[in-house]
Amino acid sequence: MSYLPLLQAFERQLLTNIRLIATDMDGTITKQGKLSSDLVRTLEDLEANGVIVLIITGRSAGWVSGLSSLLPIGGAICENGGLFYPSNGSHPLPLTPIPHIATHRRQLAATFARLQAEFPQIQESSDNPFRLTDWTFDVAGLTTEDLDCLSRLCASDGWGFTFSSVQCHIKPINQDKATGLLQMLAANWNDFTPHQVLTIGDSPNDDTLFDRDKFPLSVGVANILDYQSKLSYPPAYITNAPEADGFCELARYILNQHFLP
């Protein structure tokens, strides 16, 4: 996989037209697992210049419910496309139809128990009790071969599987970030064209956000290169810097184009 350098490759006119940035969180707007003051200032600058930021994360519903109202963003999609939390603190919007949550959680737990029988070392993530649509366990220590096997085991039980730099997710088959984002764009920003929306991420659970048929303007922060062999859809561009520094690099470039005549 090869990329053109972001600053040389992105056409100025494309950046001038961007109205919404849909971004992953962990490894994309975090730096060493933290949200920095530079990141918050960057989000504030984007908001002040009319660029909406939506967070699309694999993090749990319980975790995102607070985050969505504390940052200067338009809202947050959690659990890789499971629910949307508006920034105004109103009730979340389910994006994946689940008729009975308790039954759904029991089924997920049963699949996790089967995975744990094959991989005794896997541990439920600390935020898993605060989830609704998926089930997570820590990715640390798992090899590529392990992840491929876990994916096959989930599929045999009728579930989808994905992973990020932090967690593995057992999830409904059709639940992913692109599907959730497209639902929210249709419901709230249906006047935006595909070239006014930019997607950005860093790991395999962001893969669908890099599908150019859906999102022609996609960016990977530099640490996406760690997962290049696991991506079905490589991003169109890549930042020079990793993690939040890469996001801020991109944001500065967008804001500079907005200010130019």
XYZ file of N, CA and C in Angstrom:
783
model
N 0.848 -1.182 0.000
C 0.000 0.000 0.000
C 0.891 1.241 0.000
N 0.630 2.173 -0.894
C 1.411 3.408 -0.917
C 0.473 4.596 -0.902
N 0.940 5.685 -0.337
C 0.137 6.888 -0.221
C 0.905 8.081 -0.759
N 0.181 9.049 -1.280
C 0.773 10.339 -1.567
C 0.835 11.139 -0.270
N 1.870 11.962 -0.092
C 1.890 12.821 1.104
C 0.661 13.718 1.138
N 0.059 13.809 2.285
C -1.211 14.527 2.413
C -1.132 15.965 1.920
N -0.166 16.721 2.400
C -0.159 18.149 2.118
C 0.074 18.445 0.639
N 0.768 17.554 -0.056
C 0.990 17.759 -1.476
C -0.150 17.211 -2.325
N -0.858 16.211 -1.796
C -1.837 15.508 -2.622
C -3.233 16.114 -2.588
N -3.621 16.638 -1.432
C -4.986 17.147 -1.296
C -5.155 18.425 -2.107
N -6.175 18.460 -2.938
C -6.452 19.652 -3.727
C -7.100 20.720 -2.849
N -6.639 21.922 -2.988
C -7.118 23.025 -2.149
C -8.635 23.155 -2.203
N -9.216 23.044 -3.391
C -10.657 23.263 -3.540
C -11.458 22.225 -2.757
N -10.945 21.000 -2.699
C -11.645 19.960 -1.946
C -11.690 20.302 -0.463
N -10.601 20.785 0.083
C -10.553 21.123 1.498
C -11.416 22.334 1.823
N -11.489 23.285 0.907
C -12.302 24.482 1.120
C -13.773 24.136 1.286
N -14.215 23.057 0.629
C -15.637 22.695 0.628
C -16.050 21.807 1.797
N -15.113 21.340 2.602
C -15.450 20.376 3.656
C -16.320 21.025 4.728
N -17.431 20.362 5.042
C -18.367 20.871 6.045
C -18.489 19.947 7.250
N -18.053 18.696 7.115
C -18.183 17.748 8.226
C -16.993 16.799 8.217
N -16.389 16.602 9.390
C -15.328 15.616 9.584
C -15.862 14.530 10.500
N -15.842 13.296 10.027
C -16.248 12.146 10.833
C -14.977 11.420 11.254
N -14.689 11.420 12.548
C -13.406 10.920 13.021
C -13.532 9.820 14.062
N -12.684 8.844 13.930
C -12.458 7.874 14.997
C -11.875 8.591 16.219
N -11.877 7.891 17.349
C -11.313 8.495 18.558
C -9.956 7.894 18.912
N -9.923 6.692 19.471
C -8.679 6.117 19.978
C -7.644 5.970 18.869
N -6.475 6.575 19.075
C -5.412 6.507 18.098
C -5.552 7.489 16.958
N -6.655 8.259 16.948
C -6.876 9.236 15.878
C -6.949 10.650 16.443
N -7.769 10.858 17.476
C -7.775 12.162 18.127
C -7.225 12.076 19.557
N -6.802 10.875 19.956
C -6.080 10.743 21.222
C -4.582 10.673 20.932
N -3.788 11.005 21.945
C -2.336 10.873 21.855
C -1.880 10.130 23.091
N -1.335 8.929 22.864
C -0.958 8.047 23.973
C -2.135 7.849 24.925
N -3.316 7.711 24.334
C -4.519 7.399 25.091
C -5.209 8.565 25.758
N -4.748 9.800 25.511
C -5.309 10.970 26.183
C -5.826 11.991 25.170
N -6.810 12.810 25.613
C -7.262 13.970 24.851
C -6.456 15.178 25.326
N -5.807 15.868 24.400
C -4.919 16.965 24.770
C -5.614 18.315 24.651
N -5.007 19.327 25.276
C -5.529 20.688 25.139
C -5.421 21.161 23.694
N -4.380 20.735 22.973
C -4.250 21.098 21.557
C -5.424 20.545 20.749
N -5.829 19.326 21.068
C -6.951 18.716 20.354
C -8.236 19.488 20.611
N -8.494 19.854 21.862
C -9.717 20.596 22.187
C -9.727 21.951 21.482
N -8.593 22.640 21.463
C -8.514 23.916 20.755
C -8.770 23.734 19.263
N -8.258 22.651 18.704
C -8.473 22.376 17.285
C -9.952 22.139 17.000
N -10.621 21.374 17.870
C -12.062 21.156 17.705
C -12.827 22.470 17.806
N -12.409 23.324 18.720
C -13.056 24.627 18.861
C -12.851 25.478 17.606
N -11.652 25.432 17.024
C -11.381 26.202 15.810
C -12.221 25.699 14.640
N -12.356 24.400 14.527
C -13.189 23.848 13.457
C -14.639 24.282 13.635
N -15.148 24.172 14.857
C -16.521 24.581 15.132
C -16.725 26.053 14.805
N -15.772 26.912 15.179
C -15.888 28.351 14.935
C -15.897 28.684 13.450
N -15.333 27.796 12.644
C -15.279 28.025 11.204
C -16.325 27.214 10.436
N -17.323 26.722 11.167
C -18.459 26.072 10.523
C -18.223 24.655 10.070
N -17.163 24.001 10.558
C -16.897 22.601 10.216
C -17.389 21.728 11.359
N -18.374 20.887 11.105
C -18.929 19.985 12.118
C -17.997 18.789 12.287
N -17.753 18.396 13.517
C -16.988 17.185 13.798
C -17.900 16.169 14.473
N -17.955 14.981 13.914
C -18.646 13.849 14.531
C -17.613 12.811 14.922
N -17.699 12.326 16.141
C -16.842 11.225 16.570
C -17.553 9.915 16.268
N -16.811 8.978 15.675
C -17.344 7.632 15.416
C -16.357 6.653 16.029
N -16.748 6.054 17.130
C -15.822 5.268 17.934
C -16.385 3.883 18.235
N -15.475 2.978 18.549
C -15.900 1.683 19.051
C -16.193 1.696 20.536
N -15.965 2.821 21.198
C -16.202 2.914 22.636
C -17.676 2.720 22.980
N -17.927 2.451 24.260
C -19.253 2.023 24.709
C -20.257 3.156 24.776
N -21.539 2.771 24.783
C -22.624 3.742 24.934
C -22.461 4.531 26.228
N -22.151 3.843 27.319
C -22.004 4.534 28.604
C -20.880 5.547 28.595
N -19.804 5.234 27.899
C -18.647 6.124 27.851
C -18.935 7.339 26.975
N -19.592 7.113 25.834
C -19.826 8.179 24.856
C -20.969 9.102 25.275
N -21.879 8.626 26.092
C -23.014 9.465 26.492
C -22.550 10.747 27.171
N -21.476 10.664 27.954
C -20.939 11.861 28.587
C -20.046 12.654 27.657
N -19.224 11.944 26.911
C -18.260 12.596 26.017
C -18.940 13.499 24.999
N -20.067 13.064 24.458
C -20.711 13.789 23.362
C -21.167 15.182 23.774
N -21.447 15.371 25.050
C -21.916 16.680 25.501
C -20.804 17.543 26.088
N -19.587 16.998 26.209
C -18.490 17.739 26.838
C -17.534 18.363 25.826
N -17.466 17.804 24.627
C -16.552 18.315 23.607
C -17.303 19.192 22.606
N -16.605 20.122 21.942
C -17.241 20.971 20.929
C -17.413 20.222 19.605
N -18.368 19.281 19.597
C -18.619 18.426 18.433
C -20.118 18.400 18.141
N -20.468 17.839 17.003
C -21.869 17.737 16.623
C -22.570 16.525 17.184
N -21.816 15.622 17.809
C -22.376 14.412 18.377
C -21.393 13.272 18.219
N -21.789 12.081 18.683
C -20.882 10.935 18.626
C -21.657 9.658 18.366
N -21.113 8.852 17.464
C -21.628 7.508 17.196
C -20.743 6.530 17.948
N -21.352 5.649 18.735
C -20.571 4.718 19.547
C -20.768 3.287 19.067
N -19.971 2.392 19.623
C -20.059 0.955 19.380
C -20.006 0.622 17.892
N -19.124 1.334 17.178
C -18.913 1.076 15.750
C -20.200 1.137 14.935
N -21.017 2.161 15.212
C -22.238 2.332 14.434
C -23.499 1.893 15.131
N -23.427 1.631 16.439
C -24.589 1.112 17.163
C -25.608 2.156 17.565
N -25.148 3.304 18.099
C -26.046 4.355 18.583
C -25.423 5.717 18.305
N -26.290 6.734 18.219
C -25.833 8.114 18.054
C -26.256 8.933 19.262
N -25.286 9.654 19.838
C -25.561 10.564 20.947
C -25.412 11.999 20.456
N -26.502 12.782 20.443
C -26.396 14.191 20.045
C -25.603 14.989 21.064
N -25.056 16.100 20.632
C -24.259 16.932 21.532
C -25.117 17.700 22.525
N -26.429 17.781 22.285
C -27.297 18.553 23.181
C -27.779 17.749 24.385
N -27.293 16.509 24.518
C -27.646 15.713 25.679
C -28.997 15.024 25.601
N -29.681 15.101 24.456
C -30.971 14.435 24.324
C -30.771 12.927 24.193
N -31.864 12.195 24.165
C -31.798 10.738 24.171
C -31.040 10.202 22.964
N -30.292 9.106 23.149
C -29.558 8.526 22.022
C -30.500 7.939 20.981
N -30.005 7.873 19.751
C -30.762 7.299 18.642
C -30.163 5.948 18.278
N -30.911 4.847 18.446
C -30.384 3.539 18.035
C -30.206 3.497 16.519
N -29.074 2.983 16.077
C -28.808 2.848 14.649
C -28.862 1.398 14.197
N -28.814 0.475 15.139
C -28.946 -0.956 14.853
C -30.198 -1.467 15.551
N -31.173 -1.999 14.807
C -32.401 -2.476 15.455
C -32.143 -3.728 16.295
N -32.419 -3.631 17.592
C -32.271 -4.761 18.512
C -33.569 -4.854 19.312
N -34.424 -5.819 18.989
C -35.751 -5.880 19.619
C -35.709 -6.055 21.130
N -34.753 -6.845 21.632
C -34.738 -7.125 23.069
C -33.288 -7.112 23.540
N -32.896 -6.044 24.226
C -31.508 -5.849 24.608
C -31.005 -6.959 25.527
N -31.808 -7.360 26.512
C -31.353 -8.376 27.469
C -31.032 -9.692 26.765
N -31.897 -10.100 25.854
C -31.645 -11.326 25.082
C -30.396 -11.174 24.224
N -30.265 -10.029 23.607
C -29.105 -9.736 22.769
C -27.811 -9.838 23.575
N -27.803 -9.285 24.784
C -26.602 -9.339 25.616
C -26.280 -10.782 26.036
N -27.297 -11.543 26.327
C -27.060 -12.957 26.696
C -26.435 -13.722 25.532
N -26.909 -13.461 24.317
C -26.360 -14.138 23.150
C -24.903 -13.742 22.904
N -24.609 -12.466 23.081
C -23.224 -12.014 22.945
C -22.337 -12.664 23.998
N -22.824 -12.733 25.236
C -22.053 -13.343 26.315
C -21.758 -14.819 26.031
N -22.731 -15.506 25.452
C -22.538 -16.919 25.131
C -21.454 -17.088 24.064
N -21.448 -16.216 23.078
C -20.400 -16.293 22.051
C -19.039 -15.967 22.645
N -18.976 -14.960 23.520
C -17.704 -14.645 24.162
C -17.202 -15.839 24.965
N -18.083 -16.545 25.648
C -17.670 -17.721 26.426
C -17.076 -18.792 25.516
N -17.655 -18.952 24.313
C -17.104 -19.927 23.371
C -15.711 -19.485 22.879
N -15.556 -18.176 22.637
C -14.240 -17.679 22.229
C -13.213 -17.880 23.351
N -13.641 -17.636 24.573
C -12.727 -17.754 25.715
C -12.320 -19.210 25.941
N -13.189 -20.148 25.557
C -12.824 -21.557 25.677
C -11.668 -21.901 24.734
N -11.620 -21.217 23.591
C -10.537 -21.428 22.621
C -9.317 -20.570 22.947
N -9.563 -19.382 23.518
C -8.489 -18.435 23.842
C -8.642 -18.013 25.304
N -8.189 -18.834 26.240
C -8.410 -18.539 27.666
C -7.805 -17.218 28.126
N -6.853 -16.684 27.351
C -6.183 -15.448 27.781
C -7.006 -14.196 27.534
N -8.067 -14.263 26.723
C -8.797 -13.029 26.416
C -9.628 -12.597 27.623
N -9.671 -11.284 27.821
C -10.354 -10.715 28.974
C -11.378 -9.678 28.524
N -12.559 -9.756 29.110
C -13.605 -8.766 28.845
C -13.087 -7.355 29.126
N -13.399 -6.420 28.228
C -12.956 -5.036 28.414
C -13.651 -4.405 29.617
N -12.979 -3.443 30.225
C -13.513 -2.823 31.437
C -14.813 -2.073 31.174
N -15.005 -1.599 29.941
C -16.237 -0.852 29.643
C -17.352 -1.737 29.105
N -17.115 -3.047 29.023
C -18.127 -3.921 28.425
C -19.479 -3.884 29.153
N -19.519 -3.758 30.487
C -20.830 -3.695 31.157
C -21.668 -2.481 30.763
N -21.050 -1.493 30.125
C -21.765 -0.274 29.755
C -22.134 -0.258 28.272
N -22.086 -1.414 27.642
C -22.407 -1.529 26.223
C -23.826 -2.055 26.010
N -24.362 -1.749 24.818
C -25.697 -2.212 24.461
C -25.672 -3.147 23.255
N -24.947 -2.765 22.194
C -25.093 -3.479 20.923
C -23.979 -4.476 20.643
N -22.803 -4.331 21.267
C -21.694 -5.237 20.977
C -21.059 -5.724 22.270
N -20.062 -6.601 22.128
C -19.339 -7.155 23.276
C -17.852 -7.032 22.978
N -17.083 -6.558 23.958
C -15.676 -6.303 23.678
C -14.740 -7.004 24.647
N -13.554 -7.285 24.117
C -12.461 -7.789 24.937
C -11.171 -7.161 24.443
N -10.161 -7.153 25.306
C -8.925 -6.433 25.008
C -8.155 -7.105 23.881
N -7.576 -6.302 23.007
C -6.846 -6.817 21.854
C -5.389 -7.127 22.189
N -4.880 -6.575 23.291
C -3.468 -6.728 23.641
C -3.066 -8.202 23.725
N -1.943 -8.534 23.091
C -1.406 -9.888 23.164
C -1.901 -10.835 22.091
N -2.852 -10.423 21.283
C -3.392 -11.288 20.233
C -2.608 -11.106 18.933
N -2.269 -12.204 18.302
C -1.540 -12.167 17.039
C -2.514 -12.012 15.872
N -1.965 -11.761 14.689
C -2.794 -11.699 13.485
C -3.534 -13.010 13.275
N -2.865 -14.115 13.513
C -3.503 -15.428 13.355
C -4.634 -15.602 14.375
N -4.410 -15.148 15.594
C -5.464 -15.210 16.614
C -6.694 -14.424 16.168
N -6.472 -13.219 15.667
C -7.578 -12.351 15.259
C -8.347 -12.961 14.101
N -7.642 -13.570 13.171
C -8.320 -14.233 12.043
C -9.177 -15.398 12.543
N -8.642 -16.159 13.484
C -9.399 -17.286 14.044
C -10.618 -16.790 14.809
N -10.471 -15.741 15.601
C -11.597 -15.171 16.346
C -12.681 -14.675 15.395
N -12.279 -14.088 14.294
C -13.250 -13.624 13.305
C -14.047 -14.793 12.730
N -13.355 -15.888 12.414
C -14.051 -17.063 11.869
C -15.005 -17.667 12.895
N -14.590 -17.719 14.164
C -15.454 -18.275 15.202
C -16.707 -17.428 15.384
N -16.542 -16.107 15.344
C -17.712 -15.227 15.449
C -18.663 -15.445 14.272
N -18.108 -15.549 13.074
C -18.938 -15.757 11.891
C -19.721 -17.064 11.985
N -19.095 -18.086 12.551
C -19.791 -19.374 12.678
C -20.954 -19.293 13.650
N -20.921 -18.299 14.540
C -22.020 -18.079 15.489
C -23.010 -17.026 14.988
N -22.776 -16.511 13.785
C -23.702 -15.532 13.215
C -23.424 -14.094 13.607
N -22.180 -13.806 14.045
C -21.818 -12.459 14.447
C -20.727 -11.893 13.545
N -20.656 -10.571 13.492
C -19.532 -9.904 12.886
C -18.424 -9.738 13.903
N -17.248 -9.370 13.406
C -16.087 -9.179 14.277
C -15.211 -8.088 13.688
N -14.708 -7.207 14.538
C -13.718 -6.229 14.115
C -12.831 -5.916 15.302
N -11.762 -5.161 15.047
C -10.884 -4.790 16.150
C -10.231 -3.450 15.853
N -9.800 -2.814 16.930
C -9.112 -1.535 16.841
C -7.763 -1.670 17.528
N -7.113 -0.551 17.770
C -5.849 -0.575 18.504
C -6.064 -0.877 19.985
N -7.325 -0.912 20.418
C -7.637 -1.079 21.843
C -8.411 -2.355 22.124
N -9.446 -2.632 21.326
C -10.403 -3.684 21.665
C -10.783 -4.537 20.460
N -11.273 -5.739 20.764
C -11.947 -6.593 19.786
C -13.447 -6.493 20.040
N -14.230 -6.546 18.963
C -15.673 -6.361 19.060
C -16.416 -7.535 18.428
N -17.290 -8.152 19.204
C -18.294 -9.072 18.668
C -19.535 -8.231 18.423
N -20.086 -8.254 17.215
C -21.116 -7.269 16.875
C -22.111 -7.844 15.881
N -23.268 -7.196 15.733
C -24.173 -7.577 14.649
C -23.457 -7.480 13.304
N -23.746 -8.392 12.411
C -22.997 -8.513 11.154
C -22.989 -7.216 10.367
N -24.131 -6.545 10.279
C -24.237 -5.367 9.426
C -23.964 -4.056 10.161
N -23.455 -4.130 11.363
C -23.168 -2.920 12.136
C -21.723 -2.488 11.882
N -21.563 -1.311 11.297
C -20.215 -0.785 11.077
C -20.285 0.737 11.034
N -19.120 1.360 11.023
C -19.056 2.817 11.119
C -19.665 3.506 9.896
N -19.405 2.979 8.706
C -19.943 3.616 7.501
C -21.463 3.599 7.497
N -22.052 2.467 7.872
C -23.518 2.358 7.885
C -24.117 3.352 8.869
N -23.529 3.439 10.059
C -24.029 4.390 11.049
C -23.881 5.826 10.596
N -22.733 6.156 10.005
C -22.516 7.520 9.532
C -23.484 7.884 8.414
N -23.694 6.991 7.476
C -24.618 7.283 6.374
C -26.041 7.502 6.889
N -26.443 6.754 7.911
C -27.761 6.966 8.513
C -27.874 8.371 9.101
N -26.821 8.803 9.806
C -26.876 10.119 10.432
C -26.792 11.247 9.407
N -26.027 11.052 8.355
C -25.971 12.056 7.294
C -27.336 12.209 6.630
N -28.001 11.087 6.360
C -29.323 11.141 5.732
C -30.346 11.807 6.635
N -30.239 11.591 7.941
C -31.224 12.126 8.880
C -30.996 13.591 9.218
N -29.738 14.019 9.261
C -29.436 15.347 9.801
C -28.702 16.286 8.847
N -27.977 15.730 7.889
C -27.172 16.567 7.000
C -27.323 16.086 5.559
N -28.571 15.921 5.144
C -28.786 15.340 3.819
C -28.497 16.305 2.676
N -28.176 17.573 3.006
C -27.794 18.516 1.960
C -26.292 18.493 1.697
N -25.528 17.735 2.500
C -24.083 17.641 2.281
C -23.805 16.655 1.151
N -22.922 17.025 0.261
C -22.497 16.110 -0.790
C -21.358 15.232 -0.266
N -21.077 14.103 -0.924
C -19.967 13.259 -0.462
C -18.632 13.997 -0.384
N -18.424 15.004 -1.251
C -17.164 15.737 -1.231
C -17.142 16.855 -0.186
N -18.194 16.952 0.610
C -18.192 17.888 1.738
C -18.002 17.156 3.064
N -17.837 15.837 2.995
C -17.658 15.005 4.189
C -16.286 14.344 4.107
N -15.507 14.461 5.182
C -14.183 13.839 5.248
C -14.166 12.852 6.409
N -13.659 11.654 6.164
C -13.572 10.632 7.210
C -12.104 10.383 7.558
N -11.855 10.065 8.834
C -10.477 9.875 9.279
C -10.416 8.808 10.369
N -9.397 7.939 10.296
C -9.268 6.874 11.281
C -7.860 6.320 11.325
N -7.709 5.206 12.087
C -6.359 4.682 12.302
C -6.248 3.171 12.364
N -7.365 2.439 12.272
C -7.265 0.995 12.487
C -8.367 0.238 11.740
N -8.348 -1.108 11.779
C -9.270 -1.891 10.966
C -10.751 -1.631 11.207
N -11.158 -1.223 12.410
C -12.582 -0.952 12.594
C -13.016 0.355 11.932
N -12.049 1.099 11.363
C -12.360 2.287 10.566
C -12.415 1.973 9.076
N -12.198 0.718 8.728
C -12.037 0.316 7.332
C -13.168 0.816 6.432
N -14.418 0.673 6.887
C -15.542 1.055 6.029
C -15.606 2.556 5.790
N -14.985 3.340 6.668
C -14.937 4.795 6.459
C -13.992 5.176 5.328
N -13.159 4.225 4.879
C -12.220 4.479 3.792
C -12.755 4.006 2.436
N -13.977 3.510 2.397
C -14.585 3.037 1.145
C -14.861 4.242 0.245
N -14.111 4.379 -0.834
C -14.200 5.589 -1.664
C -15.516 5.697 -2.419
N -16.234 4.590 -2.595
C -17.557 4.674 -3.221
C -18.535 5.410 -2.319
N -18.308 5.360 -1.015
C -19.175 6.045 -0.053
C -18.581 7.379 0.386
N -17.273 7.383 0.649
C -16.595 8.557 1.197
C -15.327 8.821 0.385
N -15.428 9.610 -0.670
C -14.257 9.816 -1.543
C -13.104 10.532 -0.864
N -13.374 11.282 0.210
C -12.314 11.998 0.920
C -12.083 11.317 2.272
N -11.104 10.442 2.319
C -10.792 9.741 3.562
C -9.310 9.899 3.865
N -8.994 9.886 5.151
C -7.624 10.115 5.607
C -7.296 9.105 6.702
N -6.098 8.580 6.658
C -5.574 7.799 7.767
C -4.480 8.591 8.458
N -4.532 8.665 9.783
C -3.366 9.217 10.480
C -2.226 8.216 10.309
N -0.980 8.676 10.458
C 0.173 7.895 10.019
C 0.236 6.495 10.628
N -0.293 6.309 11.839
C -0.236 4.986 12.462
C -1.148 3.962 11.803
N -1.954 4.367 10.816
C -2.741 3.401 10.036
C -1.818 2.421 9.316
N -0.575 2.824 9.046
C 0.361 1.951 8.340
C 0.648 0.670 9.118
N 0.420 0.673 10.425
C 0.611 -0.539 11.221
C -0.386 -1.624 10.835
N -1.493 -1.226 10.183
C -2.572 -2.176 9.870
C -2.814 -2.299 8.369
N -1.869 -1.857 7.546
C -2.151 -1.773 6.123
C -2.544 -3.113 5.505
N -2.032 -4.210 6.022
C -2.369 -5.515 5.445
C -3.757 -5.984 5.853
N -4.388 -5.315 6.841
C -5.691 -5.738 7.343
C -6.841 -4.902 6.785
N -6.548 -3.967 5.883
C -7.570 -3.060 5.372
C -8.094 -3.518 4.020
N -9.410 -3.549 3.891
C -10.017 -3.788 2.580
C -10.025 -2.518 1.745
N -10.130 -1.379 2.423
C -10.205 -0.081 1.751
C -9.116 0.836 2.318
N -8.026 1.031 1.613
C -7.027 1.978 2.106
C -7.548 3.408 2.025
N -7.172 4.267 2.964
C -7.603 5.662 2.879
C -6.997 6.345 1.659
N -7.675 7.395 1.198
C -7.196 8.114 0.019
C -5.924 8.890 0.302
N -5.764 9.362 1.532
C -4.621 10.181 1.911
C -4.138 9.740 3.282
N -2.931 10.183 3.626
C -2.386 9.871 4.938
C -1.691 11.112 5.490
N -1.761 11.297 6.798
C -1.062 12.426 7.424
C 0.409 12.071 7.627
N 1.204 13.092 7.823
C 2.614 12.869 8.129
C 2.789 12.439 9.582
N 1.953 12.955 10.474
C 2.080 12.678 11.910
C 1.078 11.608 12.344
N 1.373 10.869 13.410
C 0.442 9.867 13.931
C -0.541 10.463 14.935
N -1.568 9.680 15.224
C -2.527 9.954 16.298
C -3.074 11.382 16.227
N -3.278 12.008 17.396
C -3.914 13.337 17.432
C -3.092 14.383 16.699
N -1.774 14.224 16.651
C -0.954 15.173 15.905
C -1.315 15.136 14.420
N -1.637 13.948 13.929
C -2.075 13.828 12.542
C -3.422 14.476 12.309
N -4.351 14.283 13.252
C -5.655 14.934 13.129
C -5.494 16.447 13.131
N -4.687 16.975 14.044
C -4.491 18.431 14.122
C -3.782 18.956 12.879
N -2.870 18.175 12.332
C -2.207 18.535 11.076
C -3.242 18.709 9.963
N -4.124 17.738 9.850
C -5.181 17.807 8.840
C -6.094 19.002 9.085
N -6.501 19.201 10.343
C -7.407 20.310 10.660
C -6.773 21.655 10.321
N -5.498 21.813 10.637
C -4.818 23.076 10.302
C -4.814 23.308 8.801
N -4.597 22.253 8.056
C -4.569 22.378 6.598
C -5.946 22.789 6.073
N -7.005 22.184 6.637
C -8.371 22.568 6.232
C -8.646 24.019 6.596
N -8.313 24.408 7.814
C -8.590 25.771 8.264
C -7.789 26.790 7.455
N -6.562 26.464 7.090
C -5.766 27.376 6.270
C -6.408 27.586 4.906
N -6.984 26.554 4.336
C -7.637 26.699 3.038
C -8.905 27.548 3.169
N -9.602 27.414 4.298
C -10.812 28.218 4.526
C -10.479 29.708 4.620
N -9.284 30.001 5.143
C -8.913 31.408 5.333
C -8.334 32.039 4.062
N -7.842 31.212 3.135
C -7.235 31.764 1.935
C -8.278 32.315 0.983
N -7.947 33.375 0.195
C -8.903 33.926 -0.768
C -9.116 32.963 -1.924
